[in-house]
Amino acid sequence: MTERDSQAPASHATTTGMTGGGFYNANSAPQWQAIEAVIPWLEEAAAGLPLEGDGPVGLADFGCSEGRNSIAVMTHVLKTLLPRTDRPVQTIHSDLPTNDFSKLFLSLRPDGASAFQSNRIFSAAVGGSMFDQLLPPASVHLATTFNAIGFLSERPVDVLPGYILPNGPVPIRENGFVSVEDRQTFSELAKQDVARFLKKRALELVPGGKLLLQVFGTTDTARTCDGIYDLLNDAVLDFVETGEISRQTYDRYYQPVYMRSLDELTAPLLESHYGAADLYSLDRKMAYEIAVPFNQAFEADGNLDRYVKDYVNFFRAFSEAVLRNALPDGSDREDLVNRIYARAESLLKAAPERYPFRYAAVAMLLTRAA
Ligand SMILES: C[S@@+](CC[C@H](N)C(=O)[O-])C[C@H]1O[C@@H](n2cnc3c(N)ncnc32)[C@H](O)[C@@H]1O
């Protein structure tokens, strides 16, 4: 464990970030599949960016983590953008100040030259919450965020006693509960977070600039939380039963992550009281589901050991920091964290059919009003 792993979240954030040291990069293939589905929108956005004037063209990605997917996104944008302009381009990769940026820096400039293979592309990393203004006024032409705005800006309730995620357990499992009132509180915060993000980005975007907002969520038939959080909840509860985790600690622990529907994503744009409706026009919106690589591999060859490893590492990469911070600080905390994920592996291995996982996402493409 590093010092970074045990520090408190920055303001307007509820996590310190993903598991670092290359772990998130190595375990985020499903997130890339979810991004890939909207690459055509990105290309369309890049083809329509307003490029008159001089100075750098700004591209900014918020919630970049260790950067593998963020750099791949920019590579696609640049393919369309570079032939359209001679201007220099600045790529900005932003995440929380507590994020582990080390792999991002190494990947952006391997061998002393830009990873984007052009000497008019300059890259920078910016630490800060995406719910704040982080970049100069009217300096960004295209802003993106992928698989990130589901991490809420604050913990709106102190305890969530029945389950570890505001969306609640998969209905047929009945291994926990979240009250209707609590669900409503999180749904409203999720809308306010989008509104706040839209308003801050509006300050940074040039008139006519584009904003692509994509995040894991829910469709009419799938929820990205089912399976993974049921498994983590069951694993944690096993330690509550043995007394290693107190009931009080369990009641206070929840992953401050919300799975939005498409209606919840677009509400701040359509309902004027959120204060963002006049700032953008809505070009595209979509709710969709992607095929999960570790499910496909398991279906193809039935290798249960690899499936269990890939499945647990996938959700460990984005849940570990919050889980660690929720446990009492002590010399055995790291060991407990490891044993909780090991317990999740054995539960999954014993009954993989109890924890089916699907990846649903929602997205919208906007244009900054002139
Ligand atoms: C699941 S990762 C997504 C990384 C990458 N965009 C991808 O799709 O693979 C979510 C990222 O959002 C970041 N994040 C969470 N809350 C944030 C906030 N308030 N401001 C900026 N980044 C935040 C986390 O630190 C993490 O790196």
mmCIF file of C-alpha atoms and ligand atoms in Angstrom, residues 12-13 15-18 24 28 31 35 61-65 69 95-96 99 128-131 146-148 151 216 318, ligand 1:
data_model
loop_
_atom_site.group_PDB
_atom_site.id
_atom_site.type_symbol
_atom_site.label_atom_id
_atom_site.label_comp_id
_atom_site.label_asym_id
_atom_site.label_seq_id
_atom_site.Cartn_x
_atom_site.Cartn_y
_atom_site.Cartn_z
ATOM 1 C CA HIS A 12 -15.919 17.356 -4.588
ATOM 2 C CA ALA A 13 -14.871 13.712 -4.775
ATOM 3 C CA THR A 15 -12.846 8.262 -4.026
ATOM 4 C CA THR A 16 -9.093 8.750 -4.118
ATOM 5 C CA GLY A 17 -9.018 7.016 -7.493
ATOM 6 C CA MET A 18 -8.527 3.630 -9.052
ATOM 7 C CA TYR A 24 -6.421 -0.121 -13.527
ATOM 8 C CA SER A 28 -10.182 -1.937 -17.835
ATOM 9 C CA GLN A 31 -14.463 0.169 -20.074
ATOM 10 C CA ILE A 35 -15.865 3.790 -25.049
ATOM 11 C CA ASP A 61 -10.539 14.170 -21.032
ATOM 12 C CA PHE A 62 -11.895 14.162 -17.456
ATOM 13 C CA GLY A 63 -11.434 11.065 -15.263
ATOM 14 C CA CYS A 64 -8.498 9.666 -17.256
ATOM 15 C CA SER A 65 -7.176 7.350 -14.493
ATOM 16 C CA ASN A 69 -8.080 4.397 -22.492
ATOM 17 C CA ASP A 95 -8.227 13.209 -12.873
ATOM 18 C CA LEU A 96 -8.300 13.694 -9.112
ATOM 19 C CA ASN A 99 -5.008 9.691 -8.849
ATOM 20 C CA GLY A 128 -8.616 18.313 -9.784
ATOM 21 C CA SER A 129 -12.252 17.340 -9.456
ATOM 22 C CA MET A 130 -14.269 17.379 -12.669
ATOM 23 C CA PHE A 131 -16.956 19.196 -10.666
ATOM 24 C CA PHE A 146 -15.803 8.150 -19.903
ATOM 25 C CA ASN A 147 -16.899 5.754 -17.162
ATOM 26 C CA ALA A 148 -16.218 8.388 -14.513
ATOM 27 C CA PHE A 151 -18.464 8.482 -9.018
ATOM 28 C CA PHE A 216 -21.755 3.129 -17.014
ATOM 29 C CA PHE A 318 -12.445 0.732 -9.055
HETATM 30 C C1 LIG B 1 -13.483 3.851 -13.910
HETATM 31 S S1 LIG B 1 -12.277 5.116 -14.060
HETATM 32 C C2 LIG B 1 -12.444 5.553 -15.768
HETATM 33 C C3 LIG B 1 -11.117 5.801 -16.426
HETATM 34 C C4 LIG B 1 -11.171 6.005 -17.934
HETATM 35 N N1 LIG B 1 -11.915 7.211 -18.260
HETATM 36 C C5 LIG B 1 -11.772 4.798 -18.601
HETATM 37 O O1 LIG B 1 -12.900 4.912 -19.108
HETATM 38 O O2 LIG B 1 -11.145 3.748 -18.595
HETATM 39 C C6 LIG B 1 -13.020 6.485 -13.238
HETATM 40 C C7 LIG B 1 -12.085 7.633 -13.006
HETATM 41 O O3 LIG B 1 -12.824 8.757 -12.552
HETATM 42 C C8 LIG B 1 -12.047 9.411 -11.597
HETATM 43 N N2 LIG B 1 -12.901 10.289 -10.780
HETATM 44 C C9 LIG B 1 -13.787 9.944 -9.819
HETATM 45 N N3 LIG B 1 -14.343 11.049 -9.287
HETATM 46 C C10 LIG B 1 -13.789 12.119 -9.938
HETATM 47 C C11 LIG B 1 -13.941 13.526 -9.838
HETATM 48 N N4 LIG B 1 -14.786 14.077 -8.960
HETATM 49 N N5 LIG B 1 -13.195 14.308 -10.660
HETATM 50 C C12 LIG B 1 -12.331 13.755 -11.548
HETATM 51 N N6 LIG B 1 -12.156 12.425 -11.689
HETATM 52 C C13 LIG B 1 -12.870 11.622 -10.889
HETATM 53 C C14 LIG B 1 -11.372 8.317 -10.816
HETATM 54 O O4 LIG B 1 -10.237 8.800 -10.112
HETATM 55 C C15 LIG B 1 -11.037 7.343 -11.935
HETATM 56 O O5 LIG B 1 -9.751 7.545 -12.423
#
